[in-house]
Structures are given as structure tokens and as C-alpha cells.
Amino acid sequence: MKHVIALDVGGTGMKAALVAADGTLLHEARRATGRERGAEAVVETIQDFAAELLDLGRQRFGATASAAGVAVPGIVDAENGIAVYAANLGWRDVPMRELLGRRLGGIPVALGHDVRTGGLAEGRIGAGRGADRFLFVPLGTGIAGAIGIAGRIEAGAHGYAGEIGHIVVRPGGPACGCGQRGCLETLASASAVSRAWAAASGDPEADAADCAKAVESGDARAREVWLAAIGALADGLVTAITLLDPRTLIIGGGLAEAGETLFTPLRTAVEERVTFQRLPHIVPAALGDTAGCLGAGLLAWDLLATEVPA
């Protein structure tokens, strides 16, 4: 059976799969990233994991994987196959495509940015299926975005497109790691809500999920924290809607797990802020934490589809 290798590399864990041409997951596996061992060890672990999947595919399906796709965090030069920089993994300028290709016996390898790769999967086979224009926004430790246009993801001229988390929505607000103040992700990410609720509740261990539960139980302090985050998020999303005019707006990540506790007030807040803009469908992501892995598989199949026979 023809299949490809898919790898989604995160700060703490890696997800991997063998993926059939129709997107079926033929095999799934997970492994710790082990970033505490250093960047070189992480790169070696990625190669080892991919090589194990290559061997497993041969044994189980009687064929070598046709290609591999890998999604990594940070700054990615997908065109040249280089993992440029990832703060949480400590690497710089890793020639990932070359290293993996060599380790996997010369099969073609596609490299992608983790959020854009997850967005590719959500757009083609998840919540954005059938939408010609969509924006995928996962609300996690930070906030990123993936701009979907006609079945592909727009990376921008320099690979930085979609960084909605660094739109300044509250000038002079909290300091952001990017050097600005008041960026969207400092106010509306899952980690931002966790910080705000820990301070408001007096419980240093409280997180965004606890805040959502407190909102559902009618806690006034939690509601204040929650609605402040949603207001900032709506401001950022309306800026994106104004610029991109998406048909579908897909919200994922940890905060989206709150369901309608998030989506009902968010839809209202966005609607209150638009004037001439057309409201997109605002929907939860459908693929959960498998999106990056599925997207890596799509990258691999796309690579095969565009290869020119020798």
C-alpha cells in the first residue's frame, strides 16, 4: 500500500503517522521531544523516529514510504527545507529536509511550519473543508494563524504571514516576547488567560480551563477575566477579517476546548465590532491535536503530486 511518513514536532512531544493517499491514518505513534537534552539530540530523535516509521511501513505494507512530511515550530524556510529557528527547541538553521532525506534513503521530504501545516489539514479535511478562503487561529501558549486560499496556505513573501498574535490590540499593554507591548497573544492566548485568572482568583495553579469552568458556574471575577480576553481576541480577529475577508474563521487550541463558553460570546463580540465587513462563519477546529500530523502527511502527498518525473 502506498503511504507517506508524517511527523509533527512540538516543544514537549512528537506525533507521527503513516498516511494513505486518501488521508487515512494507517499507523500512529507518539514520543517525547526531549528538548532538555539539547537541540542536536532533538534533531537526532526526529531522524530516529522517522527511520522507525520507514521500517514499520516496509514490514506492514510491503512498500517503502513514498515521501515524508515534517511540521516544526518556529521560523521555517519551507522552500529550502531549513528549520531556521525555534526558541523552545534551541535550534538554528537545521537543514531538516536534507538530514531526513539522507536518513530515509533519499525519499522526498517536505518541511512545514506547525501552525500552517495544521491549518492546511483543517482547511482541506477539517472544519474549513469546502471553504475557498479561511483563517485558522489556534489559541494556545501563544496565538498564531494560517491563511488558507484555494486549498493551500499562504506563507507570505518571507514565511511570516498569519502572525495574528502580534497584532497590537492594546497599545502600551503587557510586554510581549517579540518586543512590542499589547500584542494579542499577551491578552487572549490560553497562557494569558491562565495568568489573569491565577492573579484574579489568588490561586497560582489556576489555568484557563479553570477560568472557563468558573465562568460556567457564574463566578463574576472569572467572567470579567474571560470577557476581557474575548474582547481583545475579537479586536484582533476583526482586524484580520478586514484585511483577509475569510469565508470561514476556524478557532482551535486549548481555549477552544471551552466550547460555547468561548464561541457564543466571541461570535457576539465580533459581530458587534464589524461595520461594512462580511461576517465569516466562526467555527471550532475539528481535528484537535492530530491536525499537524495530518497536515504533514498532506505536505508529503502534495510534494509527490508536484514532482516532475526524471
CSV table of N, CA and C in Angstrom, one decimal, residues 110-174:
chain,number,residue,atom,x,y,z
A,110,ALA,N,9.2,17.0,2.7
A,110,ALA,CA,8.6,18.3,2.7
A,110,ALA,C,8.7,18.8,4.2
A,111,LEU,N,9.0,20.1,4.3
A,111,LEU,CA,9.1,20.7,5.7
A,111,LEU,C,8.1,21.8,5.7
A,112,GLY,N,7.4,21.9,6.9
A,112,GLY,CA,6.4,23.0,7.0
A,112,GLY,C,6.4,23.5,8.4
A,113,HIS,N,5.8,24.7,8.6
A,113,HIS,CA,5.6,25.4,9.8
A,113,HIS,C,4.4,24.7,10.5
A,114,ASP,N,4.5,24.5,11.9
A,114,ASP,CA,3.5,23.7,12.5
A,114,ASP,C,2.1,24.2,12.4
A,115,VAL,N,1.9,25.5,12.6
A,115,VAL,CA,0.6,26.1,12.6
A,115,VAL,C,0.0,26.1,11.2
A,116,ARG,N,0.9,26.5,10.2
A,116,ARG,CA,0.4,26.5,8.8
A,116,ARG,C,0.1,25.1,8.3
A,117,THR,N,0.8,24.1,8.8
A,117,THR,CA,0.6,22.7,8.5
A,117,THR,C,-0.7,22.2,9.1
A,118,GLY,N,-1.0,22.6,10.3
A,118,GLY,CA,-2.3,22.3,11.0
A,118,GLY,C,-3.4,22.9,10.3
A,119,GLY,N,-3.2,24.2,9.8
A,119,GLY,CA,-4.2,24.9,9.1
A,119,GLY,C,-4.5,24.3,7.7
A,120,LEU,N,-3.5,23.7,7.1
A,120,LEU,CA,-3.7,23.0,5.8
A,120,LEU,C,-4.7,21.9,6.0
A,121,ALA,N,-4.4,21.1,7.1
A,121,ALA,CA,-5.3,19.9,7.4
A,121,ALA,C,-6.7,20.4,7.7
A,122,GLU,N,-6.8,21.4,8.6
A,122,GLU,CA,-8.2,21.9,8.9
A,122,GLU,C,-8.9,22.4,7.7
A,123,GLY,N,-8.2,23.1,6.8
A,123,GLY,CA,-8.8,23.6,5.6
A,123,GLY,C,-9.3,22.6,4.6
A,124,ARG,N,-8.5,21.5,4.4
A,124,ARG,CA,-8.8,20.5,3.4
A,124,ARG,C,-9.7,19.4,3.9
A,125,ILE,N,-9.5,19.0,5.2
A,125,ILE,CA,-10.2,17.8,5.6
A,125,ILE,C,-10.9,18.0,7.0
A,126,GLY,N,-10.8,19.3,7.5
A,126,GLY,CA,-11.4,19.5,8.8
A,126,GLY,C,-12.5,20.6,8.7
A,127,ALA,N,-12.5,21.5,9.7
A,127,ALA,CA,-13.6,22.5,9.8
A,127,ALA,C,-13.7,23.4,8.6
A,128,GLY,N,-12.6,23.6,7.9
A,128,GLY,CA,-12.7,24.5,6.7
A,128,GLY,C,-12.9,23.9,5.4
A,129,ARG,N,-13.3,22.6,5.4
A,129,ARG,CA,-13.4,21.8,4.2
A,129,ARG,C,-14.5,22.5,3.3
A,130,GLY,N,-14.1,22.8,2.1
A,130,GLY,CA,-15.1,23.4,1.2
A,130,GLY,C,-15.0,24.9,1.1
A,131,ALA,N,-14.3,25.5,2.1
A,131,ALA,CA,-14.2,27.0,2.1
A,131,ALA,C,-13.0,27.4,1.2
A,132,ASP,N,-13.3,28.3,0.3
A,132,ASP,CA,-12.2,28.8,-0.6
A,132,ASP,C,-11.2,29.7,0.1
A,133,ARG,N,-11.7,30.4,1.2
A,133,ARG,CA,-10.8,31.3,1.9
A,133,ARG,C,-11.1,31.1,3.4
A,134,PHE,N,-10.1,30.8,4.2
A,134,PHE,CA,-10.3,30.6,5.6
A,134,PHE,C,-9.1,31.1,6.4
A,135,LEU,N,-9.4,31.3,7.7
A,135,LEU,CA,-8.3,31.7,8.6
A,135,LEU,C,-8.4,30.8,9.8
A,136,PHE,N,-7.2,30.1,10.1
A,136,PHE,CA,-7.1,29.2,11.2
A,136,PHE,C,-6.3,29.8,12.3
A,137,VAL,N,-6.9,29.9,13.5
A,137,VAL,CA,-6.3,30.6,14.6
A,137,VAL,C,-6.3,29.7,15.8
A,138,PRO,N,-5.2,29.0,16.2
A,138,PRO,CA,-5.1,28.2,17.4
A,138,PRO,C,-4.7,29.1,18.6
A,139,LEU,N,-5.5,29.0,19.7
A,139,LEU,CA,-5.3,29.8,20.9
A,139,LEU,C,-4.6,28.9,21.9
A,140,GLY,N,-3.3,28.9,21.9
A,140,GLY,CA,-2.5,28.0,22.8
A,140,GLY,C,-1.6,28.9,23.7
A,141,THR,N,-0.4,28.4,23.9
A,141,THR,CA,0.6,29.2,24.7
A,141,THR,C,0.7,30.6,24.1
A,142,GLY,N,0.7,30.6,22.8
A,142,GLY,CA,0.7,31.9,22.0
A,142,GLY,C,-0.5,31.9,21.1
A,143,ILE,N,-0.5,32.8,20.2
A,143,ILE,CA,-1.6,32.8,19.1
A,143,ILE,C,-0.9,33.0,17.8
A,144,ALA,N,-1.2,32.1,16.9
A,144,ALA,CA,-0.6,32.2,15.5
A,144,ALA,C,-1.8,32.2,14.6
A,145,GLY,N,-1.5,32.0,13.3
A,145,GLY,CA,-2.6,31.9,12.3
A,145,GLY,C,-2.1,31.3,11.0
A,146,ALA,N,-3.1,30.7,10.3
A,146,ALA,CA,-2.8,30.2,9.0
A,146,ALA,C,-3.8,30.7,8.0
A,147,ILE,N,-3.4,31.3,6.9
A,147,ILE,CA,-4.3,31.9,5.9
A,147,ILE,C,-4.5,30.9,4.8
A,148,GLY,N,-5.7,30.4,4.6
A,148,GLY,CA,-6.0,29.4,3.6
A,148,GLY,C,-6.6,30.0,2.4
A,149,ILE,N,-6.0,29.8,1.2
A,149,ILE,CA,-6.5,30.3,0.0
A,149,ILE,C,-6.6,29.2,-1.1
A,150,ALA,N,-7.8,28.8,-1.5
A,150,ALA,CA,-8.0,27.8,-2.5
A,150,ALA,C,-7.2,26.5,-2.3
A,151,GLY,N,-7.3,26.0,-1.1
A,151,GLY,CA,-6.6,24.7,-0.8
A,151,GLY,C,-5.2,24.7,-0.5
A,152,ARG,N,-4.6,25.9,-0.4
A,152,ARG,CA,-3.2,26.0,0.1
A,152,ARG,C,-3.1,27.0,1.2
A,153,ILE,N,-1.9,27.1,1.8
A,153,ILE,CA,-1.7,28.0,2.9
A,153,ILE,C,-0.7,29.1,2.4
A,154,GLU,N,-1.1,30.4,2.6
A,154,GLU,CA,-0.3,31.5,2.2
A,154,GLU,C,0.8,31.8,3.2
A,155,ALA,N,2.0,31.6,2.9
A,155,ALA,CA,3.1,31.7,3.8
A,155,ALA,C,3.7,33.2,3.8
A,156,GLY,N,3.4,33.9,2.8
A,156,GLY,CA,3.9,35.3,2.7
A,156,GLY,C,5.2,35.3,2.0
A,157,ALA,N,5.7,36.5,1.7
A,157,ALA,CA,7.0,36.7,1.0
A,157,ALA,C,8.2,36.1,1.7
A,158,HIS,N,8.1,36.2,3.1
A,158,HIS,CA,9.3,35.8,3.9
A,158,HIS,C,8.9,34.7,4.9
A,159,GLY,N,7.7,34.1,4.7
A,159,GLY,CA,7.3,33.0,5.6
A,159,GLY,C,6.7,33.4,6.9
A,160,TYR,N,6.3,34.7,7.0
A,160,TYR,CA,5.8,35.2,8.3
A,160,TYR,C,4.3,35.5,8.3
A,161,ALA,N,3.6,35.2,7.2
A,161,ALA,CA,2.2,35.5,7.1
A,161,ALA,C,1.4,34.8,8.2
A,162,GLY,N,0.4,35.5,8.6
A,162,GLY,CA,-0.6,34.9,9.6
A,162,GLY,C,-0.2,35.1,11.0
A,163,GLU,N,0.8,35.9,11.4
A,163,GLU,CA,1.2,36.1,12.8
A,163,GLU,C,0.2,37.0,13.5
A,164,ILE,N,-1.0,36.6,13.6
A,164,ILE,CA,-2.0,37.5,14.1
A,164,ILE,C,-1.8,37.8,15.6
A,165,GLY,N,-1.1,36.9,16.3
A,165,GLY,CA,-0.8,37.1,17.7
A,165,GLY,C,0.0,38.3,18.0
A,166,HIS,N,0.6,38.9,17.0
A,166,HIS,CA,1.5,40.0,17.2
A,166,HIS,C,0.9,41.3,16.6
A,167,ILE,N,-0.5,41.3,16.4
A,167,ILE,CA,-1.2,42.5,16.1
A,167,ILE,C,-1.4,43.2,17.5
A,168,VAL,N,-1.0,44.5,17.6
A,168,VAL,CA,-1.2,45.2,18.8
A,168,VAL,C,-2.6,45.6,19.0
A,169,VAL,N,-3.3,45.1,20.0
A,169,VAL,CA,-4.7,45.4,20.2
A,169,VAL,C,-4.9,46.3,21.4
A,170,ARG,N,-3.9,46.4,22.3
A,170,ARG,CA,-3.9,47.3,23.5
A,170,ARG,C,-2.6,48.0,23.6
A,171,PRO,N,-2.4,49.1,22.8
A,171,PRO,CA,-1.2,49.9,22.9
A,171,PRO,C,-0.8,50.2,24.3
A,172,GLY,N,0.5,50.0,24.6
A,172,GLY,CA,1.0,50.2,25.9
A,172,GLY,C,0.7,49.1,26.9
A,173,GLY,N,0.1,48.0,26.4
A,173,GLY,CA,-0.3,46.9,27.3
A,173,GLY,C,0.9,46.0,27.7
A,174,PRO,N,0.6,44.8,28.1
A,174,PRO,CA,1.7,43.9,28.6
A,174,PRO,C,2.8,43.7,27.6
